[in-house]
Amino acid sequence: MTTTKFFDAIDQADTLKRYGKVLRVVGLMIESQGPDANIGEVCLIHSSTNKKPVMSEVVGFNNEKIILMPYAQVTEIGPGCLVESTGEALSVKIGRGLIGKVVDSLGRCLDDSKLPKGLSSYLTEQSPPNPLSRAPISEPIQVGVKAIDSLLTVGKGQRIGIFAGSGVGKSTLLGMIARNSSADINVIGLIGERGREVREFIENDLGDEGLKKSIVVVATSDQPALMRIKGAYTATAISEYFRDLGFQVNLMMDSVTRVAMAQREVGLATGEPPTTKGYTPSVFATLPKLLERTGTSENGTITAFYTVLVDGDDMNEPIADTVRGILDGHFVLDRNLAEQGQFPAINILKSISRVMNQVSSKQHLDAAQKIRTLMATYEENNELIQIGAYKRGTNQEIDKAISYHPKIQEFLKQEIFEYQTLEESINQMQKLLNGGI
C-alpha cells in the first residue's frame, strides 16, 4: 500500500525544471517571459558573466509577462538571461544568536561573517495578530527619557511616532531609548540612512551597552527600493519572532518615511498612478499592514518607535498624517526647542501618548496634568511676557506659570548618557511641583 503511494507520487512528479527569460530592463524593473510565479515570490536571475544569481521578487504582471524587481544593483543582466522561480516568498534566518549583530535586509551579517548556527527560517511578511488576541495595554514601560516617562508615559506594546525635521535629534533619542529602556531586546531598523551614519549610530548613539541587547537591520539609501522596503519587513519579522517567544521587545525604525518613499518608487515603476504628493495608492495600503504587525499579542509585546521625517517641518504632509492616524501616540521634536539648547527637543504640548491614562496612577496623571497646564499658560502668554507687556500680579495663574517655567525647562533637559528610571522621573516631577527642585 505504502509502495503504491510512492509510485503514484513519482508518476505525478514534474521532472522538468522550467525557466523564464529576461525580455527587457526598464528603470527599476525587469520584464521576463515566464516562469510560473505568483506576486511576492523570489526568483533567481542567472547571468552568463556572473556566477552568483541575482535575487529578485515578482511585483506585478503585464500582458502575461512577469515584472521583477531586484534586491541588488543590476549590472550584468541582459536579454535572454534565465529566470528561475524558487516558489517561495522571502524568508530570513532568525534566532537568539543574532543578538548583538548588524544584518542587512536579507538577514546576512554586514561584516561578512557567517551567521551563527541554530537559527530558524521565518517569512518576512506576516499577518498582524487577530484583534481579539491582543491583550489590552495595562503596564508602563521604562523608556529612560525623563520627559517621556513623566509626561508622555509609554505602555508595553504601544506604537509611537517620533515626528521631526532633519537634524533635530531623532537618532540620538532612539539611541537613548535603546540604552535606557527596560525592554528585553531592541530591534533597530535603519532604513534609507546615509552610509556614514550607520557606524556613527552604532558606536556613538547605541554604544557597546546598547548593542549587547540589540539586533540592527540596515538598508542604506543607495540600495534598491525593494531592499529598503524589505529592511522594514525584516526588522518587524525579527521583533515578531522574539515576541512569540514571550519577550518584551522594542522595535525602533528610522525612518518609516523612507519606507514609504521606497514603496512609491516600486509603485511608479509598476505603473500605479501617482496621487497625493506623488505617493501611489499602494503606499497607503502598505503602511497600515506594516505598522499593525507590532503591538501586543498572546505571548509578548512589541513596543514600537517609528521616526517620521516631516518635510519642511510640515506636520500635515501625507505620510505624517497617515502614520499619526494609525499609531497610539506621537512625540513631536521641535526645531525651535533644539535651537534654544533643549535636548531632547520634545514639544510636550504638541505630543500625546494615547495609553498614558491606562498605565499611570492617578497621582502621576494629576502631576503631569498640572505641569502641562503651567506650560500651556506660559505658551499662551509668551509674547506678552517676552516684550514686558505683562505686569506681575495681574493674573495668579500666569504668575505661577512664570515662576515654574525655568524649573520645568531644566527638568525636561537630559544629557545623552544620563540614565533615569521611570520611578526617578515621576518622583522628580512631583518634587518639582512641590517646590523641591
Tab-separated table of C-alpha atoms in Angstrom:
chain	number	residue	atom	x	y	z
A	1	MET	CA	0.000	0.000	0.000
A	2	THR	CA	2.767	2.421	1.013
A	3	THR	CA	4.851	1.423	-2.029
A	4	THR	CA	1.927	2.205	-4.358
A	5	LYS	CA	1.707	5.705	-2.849
A	6	PHE	CA	5.392	6.297	-3.616
A	7	PHE	CA	4.977	5.072	-7.212
A	8	ASP	CA	1.928	7.342	-7.661
A	9	ALA	CA	3.931	10.333	-6.327
A	10	ILE	CA	6.767	9.529	-8.788
A	11	ASP	CA	4.285	9.285	-11.699
A	12	GLN	CA	2.749	12.663	-10.808
A	13	ALA	CA	6.069	14.444	-10.189
A	14	ASP	CA	7.112	17.070	-12.730
A	15	THR	CA	10.711	16.245	-13.578
A	16	LEU	CA	11.202	19.234	-15.888
A	17	LYS	CA	12.667	22.431	-14.473
A	18	ARG	CA	11.066	25.424	-16.170
A	19	TYR	CA	12.881	28.731	-16.629
A	20	GLY	CA	11.778	32.086	-17.929
A	21	LYS	CA	13.953	34.538	-19.839
A	22	VAL	CA	14.597	38.258	-19.485
A	23	LEU	CA	12.989	40.357	-22.236
A	24	ARG	CA	13.863	43.886	-21.144
A	25	VAL	CA	15.034	46.055	-18.272
A	26	VAL	CA	13.337	49.441	-17.800
A	27	GLY	CA	14.488	51.623	-14.912
A	28	LEU	CA	13.956	49.651	-11.687
A	29	MET	CA	12.080	46.740	-13.223
A	30	ILE	CA	12.985	43.609	-15.173
A	31	GLU	CA	10.402	42.092	-17.527
A	32	SER	CA	10.570	38.370	-18.266
A	33	GLN	CA	8.645	35.765	-20.244
A	34	GLY	CA	7.865	33.129	-17.587
A	35	PRO	CA	8.406	31.200	-15.367
A	36	ASP	CA	5.146	30.421	-13.500
A	37	ALA	CA	5.294	32.567	-10.362
A	38	ASN	CA	2.978	34.489	-8.053
A	39	ILE	CA	3.189	38.014	-6.591
A	40	GLY	CA	5.748	38.138	-3.760
A	41	GLU	CA	7.712	35.058	-4.893
A	42	VAL	CA	11.502	35.231	-5.026
A	43	CYS	CA	13.103	34.482	-8.416
A	44	LEU	CA	16.782	33.967	-9.308
A	45	ILE	CA	18.137	35.598	-12.465
A	46	HIS	CA	21.121	33.698	-13.907
A	47	SER	CA	23.682	35.683	-15.878
A	48	SER	CA	26.396	34.182	-18.113
A	49	THR	CA	29.044	36.588	-16.754
A	50	ASN	CA	28.081	36.448	-13.057
A	51	LYS	CA	28.271	33.053	-11.313
A	52	LYS	CA	26.068	34.243	-8.431
A	53	PRO	CA	22.371	34.589	-9.442
A	54	VAL	CA	20.642	37.918	-8.769
A	55	MET	CA	17.741	37.639	-6.306
A	56	SER	CA	14.570	39.431	-7.344
A	57	GLU	CA	10.895	39.495	-6.433
A	58	VAL	CA	7.718	39.321	-8.519
A	59	VAL	CA	5.956	42.677	-8.086
A	60	GLY	CA	3.467	42.629	-10.978
A	61	PHE	CA	2.370	41.317	-14.369
A	62	ASN	CA	1.974	42.958	-17.762
A	63	ASN	CA	0.218	41.069	-20.587
A	64	GLU	CA	1.197	37.714	-19.035
A	65	LYS	CA	4.799	38.854	-18.713
A	66	ILE	CA	6.318	38.914	-15.230
A	67	ILE	CA	7.616	42.155	-13.697
A	68	LEU	CA	10.533	41.570	-11.327
A	69	MET	CA	12.444	43.920	-9.060
A	70	PRO	CA	15.984	43.008	-7.985
A	71	TYR	CA	17.320	43.021	-4.416
A	72	ALA	CA	20.737	44.157	-5.710
A	73	GLN	CA	22.075	46.643	-8.255
A	74	VAL	CA	21.556	45.315	-11.799
A	75	THR	CA	24.756	45.497	-13.843
A	76	GLU	CA	25.247	42.147	-15.589
A	77	ILE	CA	21.726	41.250	-16.718
A	78	GLY	CA	20.861	41.251	-20.413
A	79	PRO	CA	18.175	39.917	-22.783
A	80	GLY	CA	17.867	36.136	-22.642
A	81	CYS	CA	19.176	35.664	-19.071
A	82	LEU	CA	17.420	32.706	-17.421
A	83	VAL	CA	14.871	33.377	-14.668
A	84	GLU	CA	14.230	30.619	-12.113
A	85	SER	CA	11.360	30.685	-9.590
A	86	THR	CA	12.080	29.473	-6.056
A	87	GLY	CA	8.346	29.037	-5.419
A	88	GLU	CA	8.661	30.794	-2.044
A	89	ALA	CA	8.401	34.287	-0.572
A	90	LEU	CA	11.422	35.887	1.127
A	91	SER	CA	12.404	34.359	4.474
A	92	VAL	CA	15.321	35.226	6.775
A	93	LYS	CA	17.224	33.305	9.448
A	94	ILE	CA	16.314	34.433	12.974
A	95	GLY	CA	17.296	33.260	16.455
A	96	ARG	CA	18.898	34.314	19.722
A	97	GLY	CA	22.326	34.058	18.070
A	98	LEU	CA	21.511	37.267	16.131
A	99	ILE	CA	21.555	39.441	19.291
A	100	GLY	CA	24.481	41.880	19.051
A	101	LYS	CA	24.695	41.506	15.238
A	102	VAL	CA	24.248	44.028	12.420
A	103	VAL	CA	22.476	42.496	9.391
A	104	ASP	CA	21.139	43.612	6.011
A	105	SER	CA	17.561	43.331	4.694
A	106	LEU	CA	18.088	39.675	3.715
A	107	GLY	CA	19.380	38.775	7.187
A	108	ARG	CA	23.064	38.485	6.171
A	109	CYS	CA	25.759	39.827	8.528
A	110	LEU	CA	27.059	43.207	7.308
A	111	ASP	CA	30.615	42.467	8.449
A	112	ASP	CA	30.694	39.425	6.045
A	113	SER	CA	30.932	36.985	8.956
A	114	LYS	CA	28.906	33.761	8.911
A	115	LEU	CA	25.548	33.623	10.663
A	116	PRO	CA	25.585	31.662	13.935
A	117	LYS	CA	24.169	28.138	13.935
A	118	GLY	CA	20.766	27.229	15.333
A	119	LEU	CA	18.757	29.946	13.542
A	120	SER	CA	15.345	29.165	12.050
A	121	SER	CA	13.750	30.430	8.809
A	122	TYR	CA	10.970	32.993	9.215
A	123	LEU	CA	8.894	34.694	6.486
A	124	THR	CA	9.426	38.470	6.415
A	125	GLU	CA	5.795	39.195	5.504
A	126	GLN	CA	3.361	38.126	8.218
A	127	SER	CA	-0.242	38.989	9.024
A	128	PRO	CA	-0.956	41.256	12.028
A	129	PRO	CA	-2.277	39.428	15.140
A	130	ASN	CA	-6.028	38.864	15.414
A	131	PRO	CA	-7.507	41.964	17.136
A	132	LEU	CA	-9.249	39.760	19.738
A	133	SER	CA	-5.982	38.025	20.653
A	134	ARG	CA	-4.286	41.332	21.502
A	135	ALA	CA	-4.056	41.880	25.247
A	136	PRO	CA	-5.016	45.432	26.356
A	137	ILE	CA	-2.062	47.686	27.242
A	138	SER	CA	-2.041	47.939	31.040
A	139	GLU	CA	1.617	48.281	32.171
A	140	PRO	CA	4.058	51.154	31.644
A	141	ILE	CA	7.473	50.503	30.110
A	142	GLN	CA	10.560	52.469	31.156
A	143	VAL	CA	11.902	54.486	28.224
A	144	GLY	CA	14.673	56.118	30.261
A	145	VAL	CA	13.961	59.646	28.982
A	146	LYS	CA	12.599	61.960	31.741
A	147	ALA	CA	10.282	63.985	29.504
A	148	ILE	CA	8.652	60.814	28.109
A	149	ASP	CA	8.440	58.710	31.282
A	150	SER	CA	6.901	61.525	33.314
A	151	LEU	CA	4.649	63.442	30.897
A	152	LEU	CA	4.130	61.041	27.943
A	153	THR	CA	4.279	57.630	29.642
A	154	VAL	CA	4.535	54.716	27.212
A	155	GLY	CA	2.808	51.338	27.751
A	156	LYS	CA	4.177	47.875	26.909
A	157	GLY	CA	3.032	47.165	23.361
A	158	GLN	CA	2.302	50.793	22.430
A	159	ARG	CA	3.260	52.138	18.984
A	160	ILE	CA	4.662	55.673	18.903
A	161	GLY	CA	5.588	58.010	16.053
A	162	ILE	CA	8.556	60.377	16.548
A	163	PHE	CA	7.908	63.294	14.186
A	164	ALA	CA	10.728	65.687	13.286
A	165	GLY	CA	12.508	67.529	10.517
A	166	SER	CA	16.086	66.614	9.626
A	167	GLY	CA	18.800	67.222	12.218
A	168	VAL	CA	16.575	67.756	15.280
A	169	GLY	CA	17.811	64.692	17.202
A	170	LYS	CA	15.717	61.657	16.180
A	171	SER	CA	18.647	59.209	16.031
A	172	THR	CA	20.078	60.487	19.341
A	173	LEU	CA	16.684	59.992	21.034
A	174	LEU	CA	16.421	56.436	19.633
A	175	GLY	CA	19.912	55.679	20.986
A	176	MET	CA	18.887	56.932	24.459
A	177	ILE	CA	15.753	54.746	24.393
A	178	ALA	CA	17.756	51.689	23.252
A	179	ARG	CA	20.278	52.059	26.090
A	180	ASN	CA	17.904	53.061	28.908
A	181	SER	CA	14.734	51.092	28.161
A	182	SER	CA	13.593	48.210	30.372
A	183	ALA	CA	12.739	46.017	27.315
A	184	ASP	CA	14.486	42.628	26.949
A	185	ILE	CA	15.611	43.113	23.337
A	186	ASN	CA	15.934	46.056	20.916
A	187	VAL	CA	15.436	45.590	17.177
A	188	ILE	CA	16.629	48.681	15.296
A	189	GLY	CA	15.823	49.206	11.613
A	190	LEU	CA	17.959	51.882	9.918
A	191	ILE	CA	16.080	52.324	6.641
A	192	GLY	CA	17.306	54.681	3.920
A	193	GLU	CA	20.032	56.107	6.191
A	194	ARG	CA	23.249	57.650	4.879
A	195	GLY	CA	26.013	55.020	4.898
A	196	ARG	CA	28.159	57.357	7.032
A	197	GLU	CA	25.529	57.491	9.787
A	198	VAL	CA	25.195	53.721	10.307
A	199	ARG	CA	28.511	53.179	12.071
A	200	GLU	CA	28.185	56.527	13.879
A	201	PHE	CA	24.781	55.465	15.259
A	202	ILE	CA	26.060	52.033	16.359
A	203	GLU	CA	29.246	53.360	18.011
A	204	ASN	CA	28.139	56.762	19.350
A	205	ASP	CA	24.365	56.674	19.920
A	206	LEU	CA	23.872	52.963	20.666
A	207	GLY	CA	27.271	52.156	22.221
A	208	ASP	CA	28.512	48.751	23.426
A	209	GLU	CA	25.932	48.684	26.240
A	210	GLY	CA	23.031	49.152	23.811
A	211	LEU	CA	24.401	46.745	21.174
A	212	LYS	CA	24.614	43.879	23.718
A	213	LYS	CA	20.822	43.572	23.722
A	214	SER	CA	20.123	44.773	20.173
A	215	ILE	CA	19.811	43.493	16.611
A	216	VAL	CA	20.401	46.189	13.964
A	217	VAL	CA	18.917	45.845	10.441
A	218	VAL	CA	20.473	48.199	7.886
A	219	ALA	CA	19.295	49.216	4.405
A	220	THR	CA	21.178	52.332	3.273
A	221	SER	CA	19.822	54.966	0.872
A	222	ASP	CA	21.963	53.746	-2.068
A	223	GLN	CA	20.321	50.297	-2.077
A	224	PRO	CA	17.440	49.408	-4.430
A	225	ALA	CA	13.918	50.378	-3.329
A	226	LEU	CA	12.946	46.760	-2.671
A	227	MET	CA	15.852	46.287	-0.241
A	228	ARG	CA	14.723	49.343	1.747
A	229	ILE	CA	11.147	48.014	1.954
A	230	LYS	CA	12.380	44.545	2.924
A	231	GLY	CA	14.585	46.111	5.627
A	232	ALA	CA	11.418	47.317	7.383
A	233	TYR	CA	9.743	43.912	6.968
A	234	THR	CA	12.832	42.031	8.210
A	235	ALA	CA	13.156	44.236	11.337
A	236	THR	CA	9.437	43.694	12.063
A	237	ALA	CA	9.725	39.914	11.472
A	238	ILE	CA	12.681	39.666	13.914
A	239	SER	CA	10.597	41.567	16.527
A	240	GLU	CA	7.640	39.213	15.961
A	241	TYR	CA	9.862	36.144	16.374
A	242	PHE	CA	11.053	37.305	19.808
A	243	ARG	CA	7.543	38.461	20.802
A	244	ASP	CA	6.260	34.929	20.075
A	245	LEU	CA	8.919	33.598	22.483
A	246	GLY	CA	7.411	35.805	25.230
A	247	PHE	CA	9.977	38.654	25.233
A	248	GLN	CA	9.258	42.364	25.742
A	249	VAL	CA	10.693	43.801	22.506
A	250	ASN	CA	11.460	47.382	21.490
A	251	LEU	CA	11.305	47.984	17.729
A	252	MET	CA	12.860	51.254	16.561
A	253	MET	CA	12.564	52.154	12.889
A	254	ASP	CA	14.343	55.154	11.416
A	255	SER	CA	12.512	56.092	9.290
A	256	VAL	CA	9.064	54.995	8.123
A	257	THR	CA	9.039	57.937	5.662
A	258	ARG	CA	11.883	56.349	3.684
A	259	VAL	CA	9.977	53.049	3.575
A	260	ALA	CA	7.032	54.974	2.063
A	261	MET	CA	9.355	56.651	-0.469
A	262	ALA	CA	10.767	53.237	-1.489
A	263	GLN	CA	7.218	51.858	-1.898
A	264	ARG	CA	6.393	54.894	-4.055
A	265	GLU	CA	9.365	54.046	-6.330
A	266	VAL	CA	8.104	50.458	-6.705
A	267	GLY	CA	4.521	51.614	-7.313
A	268	LEU	CA	5.505	54.142	-10.005
A	269	ALA	CA	7.757	51.559	-11.732
A	270	THR	CA	4.908	49.029	-11.905
A	271	GLY	CA	2.537	51.588	-13.454
A	272	GLU	CA	0.478	52.844	-10.492
A	273	PRO	CA	-0.926	56.373	-10.813
A	274	PRO	CA	0.672	58.992	-8.526
A	275	THR	CA	-1.808	60.550	-6.077
A	276	THR	CA	-1.175	62.853	-3.056
A	277	LYS	CA	2.297	64.470	-3.406
A	278	GLY	CA	3.277	61.742	-5.902
A	279	TYR	CA	2.656	58.851	-3.467
A	280	THR	CA	0.951	55.853	-5.082
A	281	PRO	CA	-2.146	54.082	-3.626
A	282	SER	CA	-0.005	51.059	-2.611
A	283	VAL	CA	1.912	53.294	-0.127
A	284	PHE	CA	-1.266	53.995	1.849
A	285	ALA	CA	-2.230	50.290	1.679
A	286	THR	CA	1.236	49.097	2.819
A	287	LEU	CA	1.683	51.391	5.851
A	288	PRO	CA	-1.216	50.001	7.973
A	289	LYS	CA	-0.153	46.403	7.173
A	290	LEU	CA	3.390	47.128	8.363
A	291	LEU	CA	2.510	49.222	11.441
A	292	GLU	CA	-0.299	46.928	12.666
A	293	ARG	CA	2.088	43.961	12.931
A	294	THR	CA	3.636	45.403	16.100
A	295	GLY	CA	1.934	45.837	19.475
A	296	THR	CA	0.680	43.196	21.913
A	297	SER	CA	-0.055	39.529	21.206
A	298	GLU	CA	-0.974	36.478	23.319
A	299	ASN	CA	2.699	35.784	24.120
A	300	GLY	CA	4.637	39.063	24.424
A	301	THR	CA	4.761	42.688	23.341
A	302	ILE	CA	6.476	44.849	20.729
A	303	THR	CA	6.725	48.489	21.828
A	304	ALA	CA	7.441	50.298	18.561
A	305	PHE	CA	9.013	53.711	17.907
A	306	TYR	CA	8.765	54.879	14.281
A	307	THR	CA	10.517	58.069	13.239
A	308	VAL	CA	8.710	60.166	10.635
A	309	LEU	CA	10.718	62.708	8.658
A	310	VAL	CA	8.461	65.734	8.104
A	311	ASP	CA	9.478	67.793	5.063
A	312	GLY	CA	9.930	71.450	5.972
A	313	ASP	CA	8.569	70.660	9.485
A	314	ASP	CA	5.083	70.291	7.910
A	315	MET	CA	3.178	68.005	10.308
A	316	ASN	CA	0.266	67.604	7.870
A	317	GLU	CA	2.130	66.152	4.904
A	318	PRO	CA	0.529	62.862	3.648
A	319	ILE	CA	2.832	60.276	5.272
A	320	ALA	CA	2.930	62.090	8.649
A	321	ASP	CA	-0.862	62.383	8.596
A	322	THR	CA	-1.416	58.698	7.707
A	323	VAL	CA	1.082	57.382	10.283
A	324	ARG	CA	-0.297	59.624	13.044
A	325	GLY	CA	-3.774	58.202	12.388
A	326	ILE	CA	-2.581	54.577	12.727
A	327	LEU	CA	-0.275	54.802	15.767
A	328	ASP	CA	-1.084	55.053	19.508
A	329	GLY	CA	0.609	58.397	20.090
A	330	HIS	CA	3.135	60.835	18.675
A	331	PHE	CA	6.152	62.730	20.002
A	332	VAL	CA	6.948	65.965	18.135
A	333	LEU	CA	10.568	67.136	18.095
A	334	ASP	CA	10.612	70.913	17.738
A	335	ARG	CA	13.392	72.725	15.861
A	336	ASN	CA	12.832	75.896	17.931
A	337	LEU	CA	13.458	73.984	21.185
A	338	ALA	CA	16.608	72.421	19.701
A	339	GLU	CA	17.830	75.879	18.724
A	340	GLN	CA	17.291	77.020	22.340
A	341	GLY	CA	19.504	74.143	23.560
A	342	GLN	CA	16.768	71.884	24.963
A	343	PHE	CA	17.614	68.235	24.298
A	344	PRO	CA	15.742	66.027	23.745
A	345	ALA	CA	13.728	68.698	21.910
A	346	ILE	CA	10.283	67.152	22.595
A	347	ASN	CA	7.412	69.625	22.364
A	348	ILE	CA	5.274	68.276	25.239
A	349	LEU	CA	2.172	70.313	24.357
A	350	LYS	CA	2.077	69.013	20.751
A	351	SER	CA	2.833	65.410	21.780
A	352	ILE	CA	0.480	62.779	23.152
A	353	SER	CA	0.573	59.226	24.485
A	354	ARG	CA	-2.862	57.686	23.902
A	355	VAL	CA	-2.447	54.958	26.526
A	356	MET	CA	-0.969	57.080	29.357
A	357	ASN	CA	-4.324	57.147	31.212
A	358	GLN	CA	-4.441	53.326	31.204
A	359	VAL	CA	-0.899	52.708	32.501
A	360	SER	CA	-0.351	55.521	35.053
A	361	SER	CA	-1.555	56.062	38.635
A	362	LYS	CA	-3.986	58.890	39.429
A	363	GLN	CA	-1.282	60.713	41.421
A	364	HIS	CA	1.082	60.554	38.425
A	365	LEU	CA	-1.624	61.739	35.984
A	366	ASP	CA	-2.587	64.680	38.251
A	367	ALA	CA	1.048	65.841	38.494
A	368	ALA	CA	1.549	65.531	34.698
A	369	GLN	CA	-1.685	67.470	34.043
A	370	LYS	CA	-0.593	70.301	36.380
A	371	ILE	CA	2.744	70.651	34.559
A	372	ARG	CA	1.002	70.613	31.155
A	373	THR	CA	-1.371	73.362	32.369
A	374	LEU	CA	1.561	75.504	33.578
A	375	MET	CA	3.363	75.024	30.249
A	376	ALA	CA	0.210	75.843	28.225
A	377	THR	CA	-0.450	79.006	30.278
A	378	TYR	CA	3.136	80.217	29.736
A	379	GLU	CA	2.955	79.391	25.998
A	380	GLU	CA	-0.331	81.313	25.529
A	381	ASN	CA	1.084	84.448	27.161
A	382	ASN	CA	4.660	84.054	25.924
A	383	GLU	CA	4.631	87.085	23.616
A	384	LEU	CA	3.281	89.426	26.323
A	385	ILE	CA	5.872	88.133	28.809
A	386	GLN	CA	8.776	88.468	26.342
A	387	ILE	CA	8.049	92.092	25.378
A	388	GLY	CA	7.424	93.070	29.019
A	389	ALA	CA	3.728	93.909	28.474
A	390	TYR	CA	2.583	91.593	31.275
A	391	LYS	CA	2.746	93.004	34.818
A	392	ARG	CA	3.194	90.574	37.697
A	393	GLY	CA	0.165	90.313	39.967
A	394	THR	CA	-2.367	90.777	37.142
A	395	ASN	CA	-3.177	87.058	36.900
A	396	GLN	CA	-2.303	84.471	39.532
A	397	GLU	CA	-2.140	81.550	37.026
A	398	ILE	CA	0.274	83.427	34.737
A	399	ASP	CA	2.447	84.431	37.726
A	400	LYS	CA	2.629	80.773	38.760
A	401	ALA	CA	3.489	79.691	35.177
A	402	ILE	CA	6.303	82.294	35.008
A	403	SER	CA	7.842	81.157	38.298
A	404	TYR	CA	7.719	77.445	37.308
A	405	HIS	CA	8.894	77.929	33.706
A	406	PRO	CA	12.708	77.784	34.307
A	407	LYS	CA	12.312	74.752	36.632
A	408	ILE	CA	10.220	72.875	34.040
A	409	GLN	CA	12.724	73.715	31.261
A	410	GLU	CA	15.571	72.390	33.408
A	411	PHE	CA	13.610	69.228	34.265
A	412	LEU	CA	12.921	68.455	30.583
A	413	LYS	CA	16.625	68.620	29.627
A	414	GLN	CA	18.644	65.406	29.763
A	415	GLU	CA	22.238	64.587	28.882
A	416	ILE	CA	22.676	61.935	26.177
A	417	PHE	CA	24.241	59.361	28.524
A	418	GLU	CA	22.232	60.321	31.626
A	419	TYR	CA	20.263	57.347	32.980
A	420	GLN	CA	16.905	57.815	34.716
A	421	THR	CA	14.491	55.105	35.859
A	422	LEU	CA	10.737	55.501	35.414
A	423	GLU	CA	10.234	55.930	39.191
A	424	GLU	CA	13.014	58.551	39.449
A	425	SER	CA	11.462	60.598	36.614
A	426	ILE	CA	7.995	60.555	38.236
A	427	ASN	CA	9.425	61.423	41.695
A	428	GLN	CA	11.428	64.328	40.220
A	429	MET	CA	8.297	65.679	38.519
A	430	GLN	CA	6.333	65.552	41.797
A	431	LYS	CA	9.223	67.186	43.699
A	432	LEU	CA	9.267	69.968	41.094
A	433	LEU	CA	5.574	70.722	41.743
A	434	ASN	CA	6.184	70.703	45.494
A	435	GLY	CA	8.988	73.246	45.092
A	436	GLY	CA	11.799	70.762	45.732
A	437	ILE	CA	13.748	71.461	42.522
